[in-house]
Coordinates of C-alpha atoms in Angstrom, one line a residue:
Chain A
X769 CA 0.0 0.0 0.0
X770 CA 1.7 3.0 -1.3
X771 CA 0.4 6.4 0.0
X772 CA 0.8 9.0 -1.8
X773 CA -0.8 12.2 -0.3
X774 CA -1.7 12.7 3.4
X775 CA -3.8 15.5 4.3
X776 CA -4.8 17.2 7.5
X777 CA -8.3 14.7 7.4
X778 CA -7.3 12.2 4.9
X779 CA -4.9 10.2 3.2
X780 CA -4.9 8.9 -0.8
X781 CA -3.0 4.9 -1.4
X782 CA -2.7 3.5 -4.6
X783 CA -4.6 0.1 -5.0
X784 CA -5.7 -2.4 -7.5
X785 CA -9.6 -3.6 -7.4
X786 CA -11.0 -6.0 -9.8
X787 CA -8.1 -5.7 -11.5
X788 CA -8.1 -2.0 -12.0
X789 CA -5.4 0.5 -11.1
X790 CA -7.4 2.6 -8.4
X791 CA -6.8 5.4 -5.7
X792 CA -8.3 5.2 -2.6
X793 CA -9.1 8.1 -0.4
X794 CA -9.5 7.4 3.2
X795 CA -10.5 9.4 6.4
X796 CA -8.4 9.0 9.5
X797 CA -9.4 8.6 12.7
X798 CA -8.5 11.1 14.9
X799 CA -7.2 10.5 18.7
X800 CA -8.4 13.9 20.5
X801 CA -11.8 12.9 19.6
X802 CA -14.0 10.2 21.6
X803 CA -15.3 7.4 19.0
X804 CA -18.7 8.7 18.9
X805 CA -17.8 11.7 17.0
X806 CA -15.2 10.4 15.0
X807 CA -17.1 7.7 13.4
X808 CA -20.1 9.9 12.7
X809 CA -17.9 12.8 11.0
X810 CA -16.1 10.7 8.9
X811 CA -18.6 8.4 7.7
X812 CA -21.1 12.0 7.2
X813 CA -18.1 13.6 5.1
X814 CA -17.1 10.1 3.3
X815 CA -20.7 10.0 1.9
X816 CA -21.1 13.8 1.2
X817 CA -17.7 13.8 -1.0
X818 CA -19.5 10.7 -2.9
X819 CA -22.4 12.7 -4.0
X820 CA -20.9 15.8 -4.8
X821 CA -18.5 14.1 -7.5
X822 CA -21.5 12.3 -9.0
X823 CA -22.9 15.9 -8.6
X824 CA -20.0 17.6 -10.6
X825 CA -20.5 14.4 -13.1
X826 CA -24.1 15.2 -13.9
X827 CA -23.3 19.2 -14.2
X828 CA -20.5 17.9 -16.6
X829 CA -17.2 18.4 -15.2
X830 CA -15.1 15.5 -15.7
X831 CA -14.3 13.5 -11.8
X832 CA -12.5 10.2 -11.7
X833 CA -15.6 7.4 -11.5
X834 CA -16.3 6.3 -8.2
X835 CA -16.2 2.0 -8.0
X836 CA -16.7 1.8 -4.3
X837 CA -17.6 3.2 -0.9
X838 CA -16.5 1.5 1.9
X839 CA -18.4 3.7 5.0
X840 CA -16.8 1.0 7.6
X841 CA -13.3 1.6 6.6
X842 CA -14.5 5.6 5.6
X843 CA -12.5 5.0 2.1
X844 CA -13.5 6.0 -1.4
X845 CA -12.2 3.5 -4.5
X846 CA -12.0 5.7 -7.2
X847 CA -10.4 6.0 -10.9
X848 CA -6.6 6.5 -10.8
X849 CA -6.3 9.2 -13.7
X850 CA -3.1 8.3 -14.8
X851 CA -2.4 12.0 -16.6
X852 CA -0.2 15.2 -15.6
X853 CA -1.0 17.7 -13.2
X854 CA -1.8 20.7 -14.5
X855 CA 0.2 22.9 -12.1
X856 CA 3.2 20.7 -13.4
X857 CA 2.5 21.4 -17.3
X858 CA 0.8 24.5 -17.5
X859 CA 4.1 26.9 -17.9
X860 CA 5.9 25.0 -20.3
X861 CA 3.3 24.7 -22.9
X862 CA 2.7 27.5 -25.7
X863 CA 0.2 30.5 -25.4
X864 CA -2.2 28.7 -27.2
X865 CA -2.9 25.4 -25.4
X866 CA -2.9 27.8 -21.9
X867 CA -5.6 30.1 -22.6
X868 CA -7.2 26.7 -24.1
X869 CA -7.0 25.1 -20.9
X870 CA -7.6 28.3 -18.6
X871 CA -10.6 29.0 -20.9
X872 CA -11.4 24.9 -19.9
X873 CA -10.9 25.5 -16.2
X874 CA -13.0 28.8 -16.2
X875 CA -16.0 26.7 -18.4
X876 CA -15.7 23.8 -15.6
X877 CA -15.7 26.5 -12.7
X878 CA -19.3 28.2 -13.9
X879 CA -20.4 24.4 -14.3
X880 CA -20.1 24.0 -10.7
X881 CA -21.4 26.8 -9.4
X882 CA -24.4 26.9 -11.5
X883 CA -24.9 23.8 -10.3
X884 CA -24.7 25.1 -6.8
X885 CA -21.3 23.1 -6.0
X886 CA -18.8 24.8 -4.3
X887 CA -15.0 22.9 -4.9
X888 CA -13.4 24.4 -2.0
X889 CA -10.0 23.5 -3.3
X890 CA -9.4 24.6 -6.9
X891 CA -5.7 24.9 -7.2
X892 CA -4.0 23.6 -10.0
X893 CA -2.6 20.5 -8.1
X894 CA -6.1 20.1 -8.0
X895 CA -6.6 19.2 -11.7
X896 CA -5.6 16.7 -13.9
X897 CA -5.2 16.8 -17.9
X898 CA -6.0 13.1 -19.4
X899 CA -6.2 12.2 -22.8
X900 CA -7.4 15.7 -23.6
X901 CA -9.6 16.3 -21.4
X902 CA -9.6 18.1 -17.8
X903 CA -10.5 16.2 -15.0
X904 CA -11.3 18.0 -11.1
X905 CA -10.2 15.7 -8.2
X906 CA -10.3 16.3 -4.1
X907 CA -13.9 17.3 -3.0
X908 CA -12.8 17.0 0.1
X909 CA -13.3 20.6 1.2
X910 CA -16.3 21.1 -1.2
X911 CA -20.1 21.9 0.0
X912 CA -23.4 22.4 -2.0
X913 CA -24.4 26.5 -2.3
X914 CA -25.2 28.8 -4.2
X915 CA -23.9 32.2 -2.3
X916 CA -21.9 34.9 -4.6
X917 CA -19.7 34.3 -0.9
X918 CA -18.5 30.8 -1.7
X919 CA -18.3 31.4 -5.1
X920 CA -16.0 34.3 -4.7
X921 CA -14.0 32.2 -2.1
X922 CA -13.7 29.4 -4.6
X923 CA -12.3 31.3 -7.5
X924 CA -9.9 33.5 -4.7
X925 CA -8.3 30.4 -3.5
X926 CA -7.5 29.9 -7.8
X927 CA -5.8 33.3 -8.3
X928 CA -3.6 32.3 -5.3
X929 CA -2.9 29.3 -6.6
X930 CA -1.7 31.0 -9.8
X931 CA 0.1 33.8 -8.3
X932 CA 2.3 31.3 -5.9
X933 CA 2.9 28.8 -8.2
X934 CA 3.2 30.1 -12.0
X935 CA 5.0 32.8 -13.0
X936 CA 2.2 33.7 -16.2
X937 CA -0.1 36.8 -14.4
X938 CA -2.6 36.6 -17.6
X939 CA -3.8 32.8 -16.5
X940 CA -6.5 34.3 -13.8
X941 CA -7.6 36.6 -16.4
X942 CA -7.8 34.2 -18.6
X943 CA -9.8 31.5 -16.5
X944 CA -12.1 34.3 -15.3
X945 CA -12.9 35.8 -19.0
X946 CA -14.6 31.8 -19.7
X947 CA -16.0 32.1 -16.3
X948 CA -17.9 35.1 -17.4
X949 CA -19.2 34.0 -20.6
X950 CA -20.3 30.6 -19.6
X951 CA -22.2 32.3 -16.1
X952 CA -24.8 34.6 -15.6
X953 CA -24.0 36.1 -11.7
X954 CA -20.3 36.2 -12.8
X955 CA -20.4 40.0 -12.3
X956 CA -21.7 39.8 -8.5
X957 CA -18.6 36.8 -8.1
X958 CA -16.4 39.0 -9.1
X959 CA -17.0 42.0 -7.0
X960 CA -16.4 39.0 -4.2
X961 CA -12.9 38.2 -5.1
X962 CA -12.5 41.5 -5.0
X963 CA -13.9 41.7 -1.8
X964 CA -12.1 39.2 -0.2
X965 CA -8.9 40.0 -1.6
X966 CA -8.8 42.8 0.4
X967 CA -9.7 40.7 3.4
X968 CA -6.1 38.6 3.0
X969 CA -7.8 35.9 5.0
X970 CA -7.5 33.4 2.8
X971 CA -3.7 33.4 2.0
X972 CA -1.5 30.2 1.7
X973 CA 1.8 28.7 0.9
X974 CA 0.4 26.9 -2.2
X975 CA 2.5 23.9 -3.1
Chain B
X192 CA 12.8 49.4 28.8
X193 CA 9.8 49.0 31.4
X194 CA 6.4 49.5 30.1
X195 CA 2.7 49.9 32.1
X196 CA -0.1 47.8 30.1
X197 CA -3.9 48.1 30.3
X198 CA -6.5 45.5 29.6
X199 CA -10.0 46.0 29.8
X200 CA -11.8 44.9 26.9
X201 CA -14.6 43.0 28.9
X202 CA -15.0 42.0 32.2
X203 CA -11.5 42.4 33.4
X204 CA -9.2 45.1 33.9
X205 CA -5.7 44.2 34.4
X206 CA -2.5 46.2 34.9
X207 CA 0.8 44.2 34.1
X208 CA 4.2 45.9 34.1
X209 CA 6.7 44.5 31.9
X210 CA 10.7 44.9 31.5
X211 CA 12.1 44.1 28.3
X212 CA 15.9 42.9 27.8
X213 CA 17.0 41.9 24.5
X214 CA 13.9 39.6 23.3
X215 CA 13.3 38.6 27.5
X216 CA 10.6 39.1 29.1
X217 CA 10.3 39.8 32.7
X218 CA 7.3 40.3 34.1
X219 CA 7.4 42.4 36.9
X220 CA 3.9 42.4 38.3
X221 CA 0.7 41.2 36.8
X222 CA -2.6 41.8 38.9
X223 CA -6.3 42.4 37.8
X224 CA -10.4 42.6 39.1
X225 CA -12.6 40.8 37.5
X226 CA -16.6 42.1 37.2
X227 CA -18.9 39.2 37.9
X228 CA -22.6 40.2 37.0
X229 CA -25.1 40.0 39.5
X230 CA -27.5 37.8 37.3
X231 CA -27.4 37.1 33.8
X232 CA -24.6 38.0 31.1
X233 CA -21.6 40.6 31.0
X234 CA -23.6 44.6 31.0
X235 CA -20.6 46.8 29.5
X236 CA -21.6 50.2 31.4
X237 CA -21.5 48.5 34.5
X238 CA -18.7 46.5 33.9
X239 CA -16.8 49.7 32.9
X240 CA -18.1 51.1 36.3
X241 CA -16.3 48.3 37.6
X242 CA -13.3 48.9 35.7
X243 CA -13.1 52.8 36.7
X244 CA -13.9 52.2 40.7
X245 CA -10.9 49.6 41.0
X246 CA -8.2 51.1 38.6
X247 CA -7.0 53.9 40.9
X248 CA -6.4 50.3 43.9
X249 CA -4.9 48.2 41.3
X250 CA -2.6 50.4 40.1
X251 CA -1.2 51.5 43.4
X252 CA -1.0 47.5 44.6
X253 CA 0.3 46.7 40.7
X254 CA 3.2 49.1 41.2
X255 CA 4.1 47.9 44.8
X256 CA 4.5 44.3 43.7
X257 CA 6.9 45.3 40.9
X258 CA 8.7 47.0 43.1
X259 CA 9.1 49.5 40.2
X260 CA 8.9 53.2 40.7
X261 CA 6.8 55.4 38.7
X262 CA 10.0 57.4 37.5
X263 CA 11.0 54.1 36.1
X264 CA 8.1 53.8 33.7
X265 CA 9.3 54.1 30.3
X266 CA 5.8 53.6 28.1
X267 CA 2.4 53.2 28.8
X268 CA 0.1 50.6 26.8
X269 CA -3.3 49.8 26.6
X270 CA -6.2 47.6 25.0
X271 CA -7.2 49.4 22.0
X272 CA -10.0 47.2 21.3
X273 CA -11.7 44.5 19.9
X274 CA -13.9 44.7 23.0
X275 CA -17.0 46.5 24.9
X276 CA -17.1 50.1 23.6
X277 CA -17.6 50.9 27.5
X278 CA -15.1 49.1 29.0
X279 CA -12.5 50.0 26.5
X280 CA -13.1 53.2 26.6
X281 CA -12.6 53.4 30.7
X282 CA -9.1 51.6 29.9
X283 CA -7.9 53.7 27.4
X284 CA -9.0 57.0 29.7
X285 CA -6.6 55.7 32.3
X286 CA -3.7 55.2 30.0
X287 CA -3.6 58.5 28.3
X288 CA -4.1 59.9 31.6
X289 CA -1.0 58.3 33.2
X290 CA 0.7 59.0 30.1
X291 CA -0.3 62.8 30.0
X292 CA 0.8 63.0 33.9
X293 CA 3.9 61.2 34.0
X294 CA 5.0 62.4 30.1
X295 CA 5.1 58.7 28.8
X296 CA 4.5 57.6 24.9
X297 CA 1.5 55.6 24.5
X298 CA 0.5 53.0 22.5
X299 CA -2.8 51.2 22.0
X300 CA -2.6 47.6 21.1
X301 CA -4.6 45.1 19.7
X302 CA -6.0 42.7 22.3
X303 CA -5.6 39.4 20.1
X304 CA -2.3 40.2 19.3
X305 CA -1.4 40.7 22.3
X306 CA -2.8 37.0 24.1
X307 CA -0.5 35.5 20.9
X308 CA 3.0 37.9 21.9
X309 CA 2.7 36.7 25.5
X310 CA 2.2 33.0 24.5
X311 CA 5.1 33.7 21.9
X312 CA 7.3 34.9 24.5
X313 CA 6.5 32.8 27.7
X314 CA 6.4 29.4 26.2
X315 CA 9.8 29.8 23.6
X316 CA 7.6 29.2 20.4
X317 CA 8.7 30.7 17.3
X318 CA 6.0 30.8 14.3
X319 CA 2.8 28.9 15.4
X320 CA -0.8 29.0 14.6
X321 CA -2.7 30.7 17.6
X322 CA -5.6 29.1 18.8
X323 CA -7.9 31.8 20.6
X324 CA -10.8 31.1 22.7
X325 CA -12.2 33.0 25.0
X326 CA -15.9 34.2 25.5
X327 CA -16.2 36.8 22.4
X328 CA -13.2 35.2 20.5
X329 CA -12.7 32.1 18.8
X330 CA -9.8 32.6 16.5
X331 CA -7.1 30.6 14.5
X332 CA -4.1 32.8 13.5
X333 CA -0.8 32.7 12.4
X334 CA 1.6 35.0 10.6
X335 CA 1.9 35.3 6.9
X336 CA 3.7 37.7 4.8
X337 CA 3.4 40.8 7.4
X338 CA 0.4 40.7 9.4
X339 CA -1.5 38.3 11.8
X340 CA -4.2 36.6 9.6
X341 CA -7.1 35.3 10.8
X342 CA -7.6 31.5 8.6
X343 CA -10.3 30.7 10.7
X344 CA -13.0 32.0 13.3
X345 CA -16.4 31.7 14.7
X346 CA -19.3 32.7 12.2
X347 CA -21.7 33.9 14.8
X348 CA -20.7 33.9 18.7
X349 CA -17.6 32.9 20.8
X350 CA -17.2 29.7 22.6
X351 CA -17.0 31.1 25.7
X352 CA -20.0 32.8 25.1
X353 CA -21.7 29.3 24.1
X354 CA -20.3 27.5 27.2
X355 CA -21.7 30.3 29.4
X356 CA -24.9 30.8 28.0
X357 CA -25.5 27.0 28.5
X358 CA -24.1 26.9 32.0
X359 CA -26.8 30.0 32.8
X360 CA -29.5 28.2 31.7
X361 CA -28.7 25.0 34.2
X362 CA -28.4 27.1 36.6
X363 CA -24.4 28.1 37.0
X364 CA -23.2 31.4 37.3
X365 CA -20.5 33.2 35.2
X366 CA -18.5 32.4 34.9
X367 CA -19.8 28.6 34.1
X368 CA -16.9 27.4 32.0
X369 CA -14.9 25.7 35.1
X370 CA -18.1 24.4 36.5
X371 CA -19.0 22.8 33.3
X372 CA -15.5 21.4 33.0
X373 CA -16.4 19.8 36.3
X374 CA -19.8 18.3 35.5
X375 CA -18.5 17.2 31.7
X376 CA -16.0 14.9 34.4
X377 CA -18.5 13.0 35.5
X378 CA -20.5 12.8 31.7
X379 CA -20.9 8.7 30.6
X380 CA -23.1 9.2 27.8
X381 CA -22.3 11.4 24.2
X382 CA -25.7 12.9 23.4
X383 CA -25.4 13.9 19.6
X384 CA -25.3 17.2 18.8
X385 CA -25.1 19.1 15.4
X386 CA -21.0 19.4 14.2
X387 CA -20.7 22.9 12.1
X388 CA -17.1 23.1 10.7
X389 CA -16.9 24.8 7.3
X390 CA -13.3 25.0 5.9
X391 CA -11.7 26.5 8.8
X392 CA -14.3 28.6 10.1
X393 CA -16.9 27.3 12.9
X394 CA -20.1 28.0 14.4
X395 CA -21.1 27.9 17.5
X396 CA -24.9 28.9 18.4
X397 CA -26.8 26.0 16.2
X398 CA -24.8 23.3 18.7
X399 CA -26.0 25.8 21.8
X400 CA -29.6 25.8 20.8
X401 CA -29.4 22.0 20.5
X402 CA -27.9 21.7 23.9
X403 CA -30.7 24.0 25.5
X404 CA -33.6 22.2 23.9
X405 CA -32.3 19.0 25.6
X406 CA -32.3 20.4 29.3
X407 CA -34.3 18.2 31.5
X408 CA -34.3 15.2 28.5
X409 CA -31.0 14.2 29.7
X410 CA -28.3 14.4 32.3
X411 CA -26.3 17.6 32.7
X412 CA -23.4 16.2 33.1
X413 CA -24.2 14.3 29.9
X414 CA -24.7 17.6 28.1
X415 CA -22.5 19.6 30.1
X416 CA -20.2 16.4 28.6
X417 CA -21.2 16.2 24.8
X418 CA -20.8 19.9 24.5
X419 CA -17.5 20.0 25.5
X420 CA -16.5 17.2 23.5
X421 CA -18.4 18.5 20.3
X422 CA -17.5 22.2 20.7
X423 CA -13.8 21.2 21.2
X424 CA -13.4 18.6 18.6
X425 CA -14.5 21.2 16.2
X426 CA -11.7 23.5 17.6
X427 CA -8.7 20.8 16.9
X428 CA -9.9 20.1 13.4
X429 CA -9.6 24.0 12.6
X430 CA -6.9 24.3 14.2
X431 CA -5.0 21.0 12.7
X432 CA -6.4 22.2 9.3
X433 CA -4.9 25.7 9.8
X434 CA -1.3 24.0 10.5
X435 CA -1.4 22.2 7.3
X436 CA -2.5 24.9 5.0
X437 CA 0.1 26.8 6.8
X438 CA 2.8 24.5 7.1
X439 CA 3.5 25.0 10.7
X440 CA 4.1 22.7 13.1
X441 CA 3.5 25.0 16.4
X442 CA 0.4 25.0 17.8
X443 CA -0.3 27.9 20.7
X444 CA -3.6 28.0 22.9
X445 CA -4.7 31.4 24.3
X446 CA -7.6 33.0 25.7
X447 CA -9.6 32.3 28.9
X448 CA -11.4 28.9 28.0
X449 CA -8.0 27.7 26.8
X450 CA -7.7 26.9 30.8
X451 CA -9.8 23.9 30.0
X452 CA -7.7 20.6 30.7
X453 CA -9.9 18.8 28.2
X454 CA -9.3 21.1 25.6
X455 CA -5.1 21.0 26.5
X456 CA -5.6 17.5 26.1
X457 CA -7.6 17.6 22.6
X458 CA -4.9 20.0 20.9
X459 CA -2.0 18.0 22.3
X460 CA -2.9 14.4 21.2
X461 CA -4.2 16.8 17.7
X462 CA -0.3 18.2 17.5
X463 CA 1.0 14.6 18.4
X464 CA -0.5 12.9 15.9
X465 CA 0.9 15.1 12.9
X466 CA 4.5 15.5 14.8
X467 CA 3.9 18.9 15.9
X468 CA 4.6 20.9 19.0
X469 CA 2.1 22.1 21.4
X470 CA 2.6 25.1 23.7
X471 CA 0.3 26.6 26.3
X472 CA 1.0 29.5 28.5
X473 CA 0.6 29.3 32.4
X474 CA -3.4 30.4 33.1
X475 CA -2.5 34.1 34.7
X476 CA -1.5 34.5 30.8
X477 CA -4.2 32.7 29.2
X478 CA -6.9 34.7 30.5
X479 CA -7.5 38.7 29.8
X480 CA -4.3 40.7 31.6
X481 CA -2.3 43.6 31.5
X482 CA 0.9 42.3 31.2
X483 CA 0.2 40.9 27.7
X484 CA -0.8 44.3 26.8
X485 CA 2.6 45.9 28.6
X486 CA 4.4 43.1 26.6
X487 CA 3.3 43.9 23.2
X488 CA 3.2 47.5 23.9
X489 CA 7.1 47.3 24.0
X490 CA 7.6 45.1 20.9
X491 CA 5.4 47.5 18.7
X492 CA 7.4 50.7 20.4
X493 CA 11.0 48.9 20.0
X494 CA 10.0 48.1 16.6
X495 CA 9.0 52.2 15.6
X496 CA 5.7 52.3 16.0
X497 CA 4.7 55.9 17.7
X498 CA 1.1 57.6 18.9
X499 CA -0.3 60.7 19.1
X500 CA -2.9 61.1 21.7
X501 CA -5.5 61.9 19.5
X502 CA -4.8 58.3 17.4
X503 CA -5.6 56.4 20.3
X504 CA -9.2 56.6 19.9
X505 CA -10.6 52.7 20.8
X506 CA -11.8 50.6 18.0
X507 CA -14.4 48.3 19.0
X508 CA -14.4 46.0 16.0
X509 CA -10.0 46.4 15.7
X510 CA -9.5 43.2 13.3
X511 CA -6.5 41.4 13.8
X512 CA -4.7 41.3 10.7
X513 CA -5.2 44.7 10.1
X514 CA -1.6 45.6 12.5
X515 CA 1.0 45.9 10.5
X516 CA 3.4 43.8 12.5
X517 CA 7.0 45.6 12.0
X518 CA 8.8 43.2 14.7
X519 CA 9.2 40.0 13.1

């Protein structure tokens, strides 16, 4: 069992099932707090990330498929996309295939949120290129609304993301410009980031 | 340099007097009153009464245990605020007053700050994530690129304020936090309660409600129990979640309900767990006082930052990351 992230909630192993190259994402437990809870929140939160990828499916966004739940062992079997991340390819590629795939993350962005799903992670590490197409992973942070609040705090946490980690300043311009045509409230959204880019609460070491 | 520091942002005033020496802190005295409402919750005019009848006491038995002279007083600091627009304004009356008399610069500092400085300097931490509870605050902060930001915090009221309010209506006076510590001792059974973590922000008054509806269905200790447990468990997940976005492995408790053994226990197994370090000051910091104030007071003058009088007006709703934070 190879793992191959750990998070503050969560940890991702590689696995086989049925014969299929798989990740699985499991909850840990967690000692400061009695059994009761524990099991309860991540069983709750197992099931919750569950339906908001088949959520992000049905909007159309592109989410590894989901072969299995296990709530006893709080683990999610899921597709192992076997692609580049695109925080690792995005600045060596030519103009042209970035503002095609910022115009591609902006498009899956207004997806979600006219959908009322909030990521609550999108950072480039975040997304996965496959065969040509662009795949969102880690839900693991994401919740159902439809607030121009969590919106704007969705798309913040992106321009971070691009300002730590790639060197290009026109990506966020770029991403927002599809986000715009592809979504109606975009206007309000953006008066958020705004907003809350004053507010500097948000900030991170992005890796 | 020696420096006089006033707190009274609630229901304490507090007087600490501080000596700094290279990056040591001495604390040379540290005394305070606390107001403790007849019935019911904190009433900022009369708490501020409180504040104004005992300074002129406190201050003469605050400078007899330091032993300190008033000729030795280099700077006076006080509470600028977030607090009770009452009380903070019957702190910041003293200061400039003392600092008018004696001819001393003043300096108004942020209260939230200031409960992450002392922990900063009494416990030999270096860069963690603060996690401030006390009855109007429930804060995780840690410094990035300048300031004190704020990554997470209540979305409606303070813990303390939650733990009180429930320890009212069972019949405990304020404040009920360390009797409901008591009674949660002798809890066997977890009552479920609602969990409301979102990202790294909580909320408090859902899982209060909850609680209140269930007086006289079951135990009080069994309440007094699950809302500890619930309440707190929400507070290590933030506050774990906050070290990993951060990528810091201190964790620091402050604030008055940071006394709570169970909640020492919770962040410490937490900062086990993911190989980090857990530091709590001694409880005469952890709660409101002065010399957190005096403290901070003379890391913010040392490092340049001067006031005029007539800046030192109190700010009720002072934010913490809006300092600009010239000493680190």
């Amino acid at each position: 069992m190879e793992i191959i992230k750990r998070g503050a909630e969560a940890e991702i192993y590689l696995s086989e099932w049925h014969g299929r190259d798989v990740v699985v994402k499991r909850r840990v437990k967690k000692g400061y707090r009695i059994r009761e809870i524990d099991e309860r929140i991540r069983e709750t939160r197992t099931k919750k990330e569950a339906i908001l990828m088949i959520s992000a499916r049905k909007a159309g966004v592109s989410v590894p498929i989901i072969y299995d739940i296990r709530l006893d062992e709080k683990e999610i079997v899921m597709q192992y996309l076997k692609g580049e991340r695109i925080k690792d390819v995005i600045d060596y590629k030519n103009e042209g295939w970035q503002r095609k795939i910022c115009g591609e993350i902006g498009r899956n962005i207004a997806k979600l949120h006219s959908e009322g799903i909030i990521h609550g992670d999108i950072t480039t590490s975040n997304m996965i290129w496959m065969n040509g197409k662009l795949y969102f992973i880690d839900f693991g942070l994401g919740m159902r609304s439809k607030e121009n609040e969590s919106r704007g705090v969705d798309l913040h946490l992106l321009m971070e993301a691009f300002n730590a980690a790639h060197k290009n300043g026109k990506f966020f311009q770029w991403v927002m410009e599809a986000y715009e045509k592809n979504f109606e409230e975009s206007e309000e959204v953006k008066r958020k980031v705004e907003e809350i880019k004053r507010r500097g609460r948000y900030m991170r070491k992005v890796t | 340099m020696i420096c006089l520091g006033i707190e009274g942002t609630a229901h304490t005033i507090g007087i600490g007097i501080v000596e700094k020496k290279g990056n040591k802190c001495n604390i040379l005295a540290n005394l305070s009153r606390m107001y403790v409402p007849e019935k019911g919750g904190i009433h900022p005019r009369e708490a501020a009464n409180h504040h104004a009848k005992n300074f002129p006491t406190l201050l003469k038995e605050t400078l007899e245990k330091s032993g300190v002279g008033k000729d030795e007083i280099d700077l006076i600091s006080f509470s600028m605020g977030p607090g009770l627009g009452p009380c903070l304004r019957t702190a910041a009356t003293a200061a400039r007053t003392l600092s008018l008399m004696l001819d001393l610069p003043i300096i108004g500092v942020n209260h939230c700050i200031a409960h992450l400085e002392i922990g900063r300097a009494l416990t030999g931490c270096h860069d963690p994530v603060l996690l401030y509870v006390s009855g109007g605050n429930t804060q995780v902060i840690a410094f990035m690129e300048g300031k004190y930001r704020v990554f997470g915090e209540t979305l409606d009221i303070g813990i303390g304020n939650c733990i009180d309010k429930f320890g009212r209506e069972i019949g405990l006076g304020f404040p009920a936090g360390p009797k409901i510590e008591k009674m949660a001792e002798k809890g066997e059974k977890y009552v479920e309660l609602p969990y409301s973590v979102k990202g790294m922000d909580v909320s408090f008054s859902g899982i209060l409600t909850a609680c209140i509806n269930l007086i006289g269905k079951e135990k009080k200790e069994d309440l007094c129990y699950s809302l500890q447990e619930t309440c707190f468990s929400m507070l290590a997940e933030v506050a774990e979640r906050a070290m990993a976005h951060t990528e810091k492995e201190e964790i620091l408790l402050g604030g008055g309900v940071a006394c709570n053994k169970r909640l020492q226990e919770m962040i410490g197994v937490m900062a086990e767990e993911r190989g980090g370090k857990f530091f709590v000051p001694p409880a005469e910091f952890l709660v409101d006082n002065g010399a957190m104030i005096a403290w901070t007071g003379l890391l913010m003058y040392e490092s340049g930052v001067r006031m005029n009088i007539e800046e030192t007006k109190v700010r009720q709703n002072y934010r913490t990351d809006e300092v600009e934070i010239k000493w680190r």
